């Protein structure tokens, strides 16, 4: 039976797609962004056991060479995240589609759909496809929040059961994208084009980071791309905030409102009719 490695499930979210949604975050990512805000989602736990003795609430134990998390004891103090040197967390759990559906059914009357996010959710596409299929059966919408690194053109089953996707395009310049994430951006751009063509692209997002990225170039090129594809596609410009970032790797000041407004105006001038700042 297919299982997903789940970082956490947020029963209600109003920032992960339209309306009120259950957000499901999967563990594991193939990007290693310098400004990653959730570095504990990047790797799978290697069961080194280092975090066990640091848990102040006896919620971790070491059994048969594996770290076991006790949900009842956990107070979500995040001490284990601070200790882990592996960009992981011991609270990620393997869940079947049935188990995730059980969580969704608890809140079904209050949500319009689910969003599967990460980490990078398409790395577990078999699980996500099976989950989306079940969620469609109960009349909810299915959204994907992805870094766009896996060719969605080839994920035909996943696309069939997915309503729409939100894709990060972190840099238009491939060299800069590679420097930032450790991966090229060609597939990301191809995915954006493909999703737009099949009317399943809900949003493109770019984080604005003053000291790291060529933000004006990126917004200029990405907004021109969106305007060519469909000017109504939402383009979200995200103000970099240094919270939760691995400061040993990177630190930047936050862009000010003036910069954000200039970038908003640039995207608008280039033809995007649905630009938002957050
Ligand atoms: S968050 Fe981690 S350290 Fe804190 S109680 Fe839970 S398992 Fe223990
Ligand atoms: S969460 Fe991190 S510190 Fe804890 S066992 Fe896994 S890899 Fe080791």
GROMACS .gro file of C-alpha atoms and ligand atoms in nm:
model
  294
    1UNK     CA    1   0.000   0.000   0.000
    2UNK     CA    2   0.141   0.337  -0.105
    3UNK     CA    3   0.243   0.567   0.180
    4UNK     CA    4   0.349   0.928   0.191
    5UNK     CA    5   0.612   1.067   0.423
    6UNK     CA    6   0.423   1.351   0.588
    7UNK     CA    7   0.592   1.643   0.759
    8UNK     CA    8   0.267   1.784   0.895
    9UNK     CA    9  -0.098   1.840   0.818
   10UNK     CA   10  -0.251   2.181   0.871
   11UNK     CA   11  -0.629   2.132   0.894
   12UNK     CA   12  -0.708   2.490   0.793
   13UNK     CA   13  -0.503   2.725   0.579
   14UNK     CA   14  -0.609   3.038   0.397
   15UNK     CA   15  -0.268   3.102   0.237
   16UNK     CA   16  -0.214   2.779   0.043
   17UNK     CA   17  -0.447   2.838  -0.249
   18UNK     CA   18  -0.802   2.969  -0.282
   19UNK     CA   19  -1.047   2.951   0.007
   20UNK     CA   20  -1.005   2.752   0.322
   21UNK     CA   21  -0.794   2.443   0.260
   22UNK     CA   22  -0.625   2.157   0.438
   23UNK     CA   23  -0.253   2.184   0.366
   24UNK     CA   24  -0.047   1.866   0.364
   25UNK     CA   25   0.328   1.912   0.376
   26UNK     CA   26   0.542   1.624   0.252
   27UNK     CA   27   0.892   1.554   0.375
   28UNK     CA   28   1.188   1.570   0.137
   29UNK     CA   29   1.304   1.826  -0.117
   30UNK     CA   30   1.544   1.815  -0.413
   31UNK     CA   31   1.622   2.188  -0.389
   32UNK     CA   32   1.854   2.328  -0.126
   33UNK     CA   33   1.762   2.696  -0.137
   34UNK     CA   34   1.997   2.928   0.045
   35UNK     CA   35   1.701   3.115   0.195
   36UNK     CA   36   1.489   2.806   0.273
   37UNK     CA   37   1.235   2.894   0.542
   38UNK     CA   38   1.162   2.531   0.633
   39UNK     CA   39   1.500   2.358   0.614
   40UNK     CA   40   1.369   2.076   0.836
   41UNK     CA   41   1.161   1.959   0.538
   42UNK     CA   42   1.460   1.898   0.310
   43UNK     CA   43   1.591   1.556   0.410
   44UNK     CA   44   1.454   1.231   0.539
   45UNK     CA   45   1.564   1.147   0.893
   46UNK     CA   46   1.872   0.922   0.895
   47UNK     CA   47   1.792   0.792   1.245
   48UNK     CA   48   2.121   0.913   1.388
   49UNK     CA   49   1.944   0.950   1.723
   50UNK     CA   50   2.103   1.284   1.812
   51UNK     CA   51   1.774   1.458   1.884
   52UNK     CA   52   1.639   1.188   2.119
   53UNK     CA   53   1.819   1.295   2.435
   54UNK     CA   54   1.745   1.662   2.370
   55UNK     CA   55   1.368   1.626   2.372
   56UNK     CA   56   1.254   1.788   2.700
   57UNK     CA   57   0.921   1.604   2.701
   58UNK     CA   58   1.016   1.241   2.645
   59UNK     CA   59   0.851   1.235   2.308
   60UNK     CA   60   1.142   1.065   2.133
   61UNK     CA   61   1.292   0.722   2.184
   62UNK     CA   62   1.536   0.498   2.001
   63UNK     CA   63   1.396   0.155   1.918
   64UNK     CA   64   1.561  -0.101   1.686
   65UNK     CA   65   1.796   0.162   1.542
   66UNK     CA   66   1.509   0.393   1.461
   67UNK     CA   67   1.387   0.715   1.617
   68UNK     CA   68   1.027   0.683   1.732
   69UNK     CA   69   0.811   0.989   1.788
   70UNK     CA   70   0.536   0.985   2.049
   71UNK     CA   71   0.269   1.228   1.931
   72UNK     CA   72   0.089   1.233   2.267
   73UNK     CA   73   0.397   1.349   2.457
   74UNK     CA   74   0.513   1.603   2.199
   75UNK     CA   75   0.462   1.970   2.285
   76UNK     CA   76   0.591   2.093   1.947
   77UNK     CA   77   0.867   2.295   2.114
   78UNK     CA   78   1.090   2.240   1.803
   79UNK     CA   79   1.398   2.162   2.012
   80UNK     CA   80   1.458   1.860   1.788
   81UNK     CA   81   1.465   2.085   1.480
   82UNK     CA   82   1.730   2.305   1.637
   83UNK     CA   83   1.946   2.007   1.725
   84UNK     CA   84   1.918   1.819   1.396
   85UNK     CA   85   2.216   1.886   1.170
   86UNK     CA   86   2.055   1.694   0.884
   87UNK     CA   87   1.778   1.938   0.780
   88UNK     CA   88   1.526   1.686   0.898
   89UNK     CA   89   1.284   1.626   1.184
   90UNK     CA   90   1.183   1.319   1.378
   91UNK     CA   91   0.811   1.401   1.358
   92UNK     CA   92   0.770   1.309   0.990
   93UNK     CA   93   0.545   1.004   0.967
   94UNK     CA   94   0.457   0.756   0.696
   95UNK     CA   95   0.084   0.765   0.631
   96UNK     CA   96  -0.142   0.574   0.396
   97UNK     CA   97  -0.396   0.753   0.178
   98UNK     CA   98  -0.670   0.617   0.409
   99UNK     CA   99  -0.501   0.772   0.711
  100UNK     CA  100  -0.468   1.112   0.544
  101UNK     CA  101  -0.829   1.091   0.423
  102UNK     CA  102  -0.938   1.033   0.782
  103UNK     CA  103  -0.779   1.367   0.877
  104UNK     CA  104  -0.943   1.541   0.581
  105UNK     CA  105  -1.286   1.400   0.662
  106UNK     CA  106  -1.269   1.556   1.012
  107UNK     CA  107  -1.272   1.904   0.854
  108UNK     CA  108  -1.445   1.838   0.523
  109UNK     CA  109  -1.751   2.060   0.591
  110UNK     CA  110  -1.524   2.359   0.650
  111UNK     CA  111  -1.283   2.337   0.355
  112UNK     CA  112  -1.308   2.375  -0.021
  113UNK     CA  113  -1.013   2.153  -0.099
  114UNK     CA  114  -0.664   2.037  -0.015
  115UNK     CA  115  -0.320   2.162  -0.113
  116UNK     CA  116  -0.025   1.927  -0.114
  117UNK     CA  117   0.301   2.109  -0.050
  118UNK     CA  118   0.648   2.033   0.084
  119UNK     CA  119   0.938   1.987   0.084
  120UNK     CA  120   0.876   1.898  -0.278
  121UNK     CA  121   0.554   1.704  -0.311
  122UNK     CA  122   0.608   1.578  -0.667
  123UNK     CA  123   0.895   1.361  -0.540
  124UNK     CA  124   0.614   1.147  -0.395
  125UNK     CA  125   0.390   1.171  -0.700
  126UNK     CA  126   0.247   0.817  -0.673
  127UNK     CA  127   0.117   0.894  -0.325
  128UNK     CA  128  -0.010   1.241  -0.425
  129UNK     CA  129  -0.191   1.098  -0.728
  130UNK     CA  130  -0.365   0.833  -0.514
  131UNK     CA  131  -0.460   1.097  -0.257
  132UNK     CA  132  -0.592   1.343  -0.519
  133UNK     CA  133  -0.803   1.068  -0.673
  134UNK     CA  134  -0.973   1.002  -0.339
  135UNK     CA  135  -1.016   1.372  -0.264
  136UNK     CA  136  -1.184   1.432  -0.601
  137UNK     CA  137  -1.425   1.148  -0.519
  138UNK     CA  138  -1.556   1.343  -0.218
  139UNK     CA  139  -1.602   1.665  -0.416
  140UNK     CA  140  -1.308   1.873  -0.291
  141UNK     CA  141  -1.052   2.052  -0.507
  142UNK     CA  142  -0.690   1.942  -0.537
  143UNK     CA  143  -0.401   2.188  -0.557
  144UNK     CA  144  -0.030   2.126  -0.588
  145UNK     CA  145   0.234   2.359  -0.446
  146UNK     CA  146   0.557   2.273  -0.626
  147UNK     CA  147   0.909   2.394  -0.700
  148UNK     CA  148   0.844   2.276  -1.057
  149UNK     CA  149   1.155   2.061  -1.083
  150UNK     CA  150   0.985   1.738  -1.192
  151UNK     CA  151   0.844   1.733  -1.545
  152UNK     CA  152   0.468   1.748  -1.499
  153UNK     CA  153   0.421   1.675  -1.867
  154UNK     CA  154   0.523   1.322  -1.782
  155UNK     CA  155   0.305   1.298  -1.470
  156UNK     CA  156  -0.016   1.241  -1.664
  157UNK     CA  157  -0.207   1.061  -1.386
  158UNK     CA  158  -0.116   1.325  -1.131
  159UNK     CA  159  -0.225   1.604  -1.367
  160UNK     CA  160  -0.551   1.423  -1.438
  161UNK     CA  161  -0.657   1.440  -1.072
  162UNK     CA  162  -0.498   1.778  -0.994
  163UNK     CA  163  -0.716   2.086  -1.034
  164UNK     CA  164  -0.443   2.350  -1.033
  165UNK     CA  165  -0.083   2.415  -0.938
  166UNK     CA  166   0.118   2.691  -0.777
  167UNK     CA  167   0.478   2.702  -0.901
  168UNK     CA  168   0.782   2.884  -0.765
  169UNK     CA  169   1.008   3.042  -1.024
  170UNK     CA  170   1.286   3.157  -0.798
  171UNK     CA  171   1.508   3.304  -1.068
  172UNK     CA  172   1.473   3.340  -1.444
  173UNK     CA  173   1.848   3.330  -1.486
  174UNK     CA  174   1.958   2.966  -1.491
  175UNK     CA  175   2.299   3.034  -1.338
  176UNK     CA  176   2.145   3.230  -1.054
  177UNK     CA  177   1.873   2.965  -1.007
  178UNK     CA  178   2.138   2.698  -0.981
  179UNK     CA  179   2.340   2.901  -0.735
  180UNK     CA  180   2.029   2.959  -0.522
  181UNK     CA  181   1.871   2.614  -0.532
  182UNK     CA  182   2.134   2.371  -0.656
  183UNK     CA  183   1.919   2.288  -0.962
  184UNK     CA  184   1.853   2.430  -1.310
  185UNK     CA  185   1.532   2.617  -1.395
  186UNK     CA  186   1.463   2.477  -1.744
  187UNK     CA  187   1.207   2.219  -1.629
  188UNK     CA  188   1.045   2.477  -1.401
  189UNK     CA  189   0.986   2.708  -1.697
  190UNK     CA  190   0.864   2.419  -1.914
  191UNK     CA  191   0.618   2.321  -1.639
  192UNK     CA  192   0.485   2.675  -1.619
  193UNK     CA  193   0.426   2.677  -1.996
  194UNK     CA  194   0.265   2.333  -1.992
  195UNK     CA  195   0.036   2.405  -1.696
  196UNK     CA  196  -0.074   2.730  -1.854
  197UNK     CA  197  -0.152   2.554  -2.181
  198UNK     CA  198  -0.382   2.306  -2.006
  199UNK     CA  199  -0.539   2.581  -1.787
  200UNK     CA  200  -0.405   2.437  -1.463
  201UNK     CA  201  -0.165   2.711  -1.356
  202UNK     CA  202  -0.311   2.898  -1.061
  203UNK     CA  203  -0.009   3.100  -0.953
  204UNK     CA  204   0.360   3.171  -1.014
  205UNK     CA  205   0.567   3.297  -0.723
  206UNK     CA  206   0.899   3.472  -0.682
  207UNK     CA  207   1.068   3.560  -0.354
  208UNK     CA  208   1.235   3.902  -0.362
  209UNK     CA  209   1.575   3.893  -0.191
  210UNK     CA  210   1.777   4.218  -0.221
  211UNK     CA  211   2.128   4.095  -0.150
  212UNK     CA  212   2.110   3.766  -0.330
  213UNK     CA  213   1.910   3.793  -0.651
  214UNK     CA  214   1.877   4.013  -0.953
  215UNK     CA  215   1.517   4.086  -0.859
  216UNK     CA  216   1.440   4.345  -1.130
  217UNK     CA  217   1.564   4.118  -1.407
  218UNK     CA  218   1.372   3.821  -1.268
  219UNK     CA  219   1.042   4.003  -1.225
  220UNK     CA  220   1.081   4.166  -1.567
  221UNK     CA  221   1.139   3.835  -1.746
  222UNK     CA  222   0.892   3.626  -1.546
  223UNK     CA  223   0.610   3.878  -1.577
  224UNK     CA  224   0.669   3.898  -1.954
  225UNK     CA  225   0.649   3.519  -1.969
  226UNK     CA  226   0.322   3.514  -1.772
  227UNK     CA  227   0.173   3.794  -1.982
  228UNK     CA  228   0.252   3.596  -2.298
  229UNK     CA  229   0.094   3.280  -2.159
  230UNK     CA  230  -0.213   3.429  -1.991
  231UNK     CA  231  -0.210   3.775  -1.828
  232UNK     CA  232  -0.472   3.663  -1.574
  233UNK     CA  233  -0.247   3.404  -1.410
  234UNK     CA  234  -0.170   3.526  -1.063
  235UNK     CA  235   0.187   3.643  -1.007
  236UNK     CA  236   0.275   3.658  -0.640
  237UNK     CA  237   0.579   3.859  -0.532
  238UNK     CA  238   0.689   3.751  -0.187
  239UNK     CA  239   0.886   3.980   0.037
  240UNK     CA  240   1.185   3.792   0.178
  241UNK     CA  241   1.167   3.761   0.555
  242UNK     CA  242   1.465   3.630   0.744
  243UNK     CA  243   1.258   3.413   0.982
  244UNK     CA  244   1.348   3.045   1.000
  245UNK     CA  245   1.630   3.087   0.749
  246UNK     CA  246   1.963   2.910   0.790
  247UNK     CA  247   2.150   3.227   0.874
  248UNK     CA  248   2.486   3.049   0.861
  249UNK     CA  249   2.427   3.015   0.486
  250UNK     CA  250   2.272   3.343   0.402
  251UNK     CA  251   2.140   3.667   0.540
  252UNK     CA  252   1.975   3.957   0.362
  253UNK     CA  253   1.775   4.257   0.466
  254UNK     CA  254   1.406   4.259   0.383
  255UNK     CA  255   1.307   4.451   0.071
  256UNK     CA  256   1.125   4.770   0.157
  257UNK     CA  257   0.774   4.859   0.041
  258UNK     CA  258   0.908   5.095  -0.223
  259UNK     CA  259   1.104   4.815  -0.391
  260UNK     CA  260   0.807   4.580  -0.374
  261UNK     CA  261   0.578   4.843  -0.526
  262UNK     CA  262   0.826   4.914  -0.806
  263UNK     CA  263   0.838   4.542  -0.888
  264UNK     CA  264   0.461   4.522  -0.874
  265UNK     CA  265   0.435   4.812  -1.119
  266UNK     CA  266   0.695   4.655  -1.349
  267UNK     CA  267   0.500   4.327  -1.367
  268UNK     CA  268   0.180   4.518  -1.425
  269UNK     CA  269   0.339   4.730  -1.696
  270UNK     CA  270   0.459   4.411  -1.866
  271UNK     CA  271   0.099   4.294  -1.896
  272UNK     CA  272   0.024   4.087  -1.585
  273UNK     CA  273  -0.323   4.182  -1.462
  274UNK     CA  274  -0.317   3.979  -1.140
  275UNK     CA  275  -0.006   4.072  -0.942
  276UNK     CA  276  -0.010   4.049  -0.564
  277UNK     CA  277   0.243   4.138  -0.298
  278UNK     CA  278   0.282   3.945   0.025
  279LIG     S1  279   0.899   1.915   1.913
  279LIG    FE1  280   1.067   1.767   1.916
  279LIG     S2  281   1.186   1.819   2.099
  279LIG    FE2  282   0.985   1.923   2.122
  279LIG     S3  283   0.857   1.779   2.235
  279LIG    FE3  284   0.822   1.733   2.019
  279LIG     S4  285   0.967   1.572   1.965
  279LIG    FE4  286   1.033   1.664   2.160
  280LIG     S1  287   1.567   1.413   1.314
  280LIG    FE1  288   1.779   1.470   1.272
  280LIG     S2  289   1.887   1.450   1.469
  280LIG    FE2  290   1.691   1.338   1.487
  280LIG     S3  291   1.744   1.127   1.435
  280LIG    FE3  292   1.671   1.227   1.248
  280LIG     S4  293   1.855   1.302   1.143
  280LIG    FE4  294   1.912   1.256   1.358
   0.00000   0.00000   0.00000
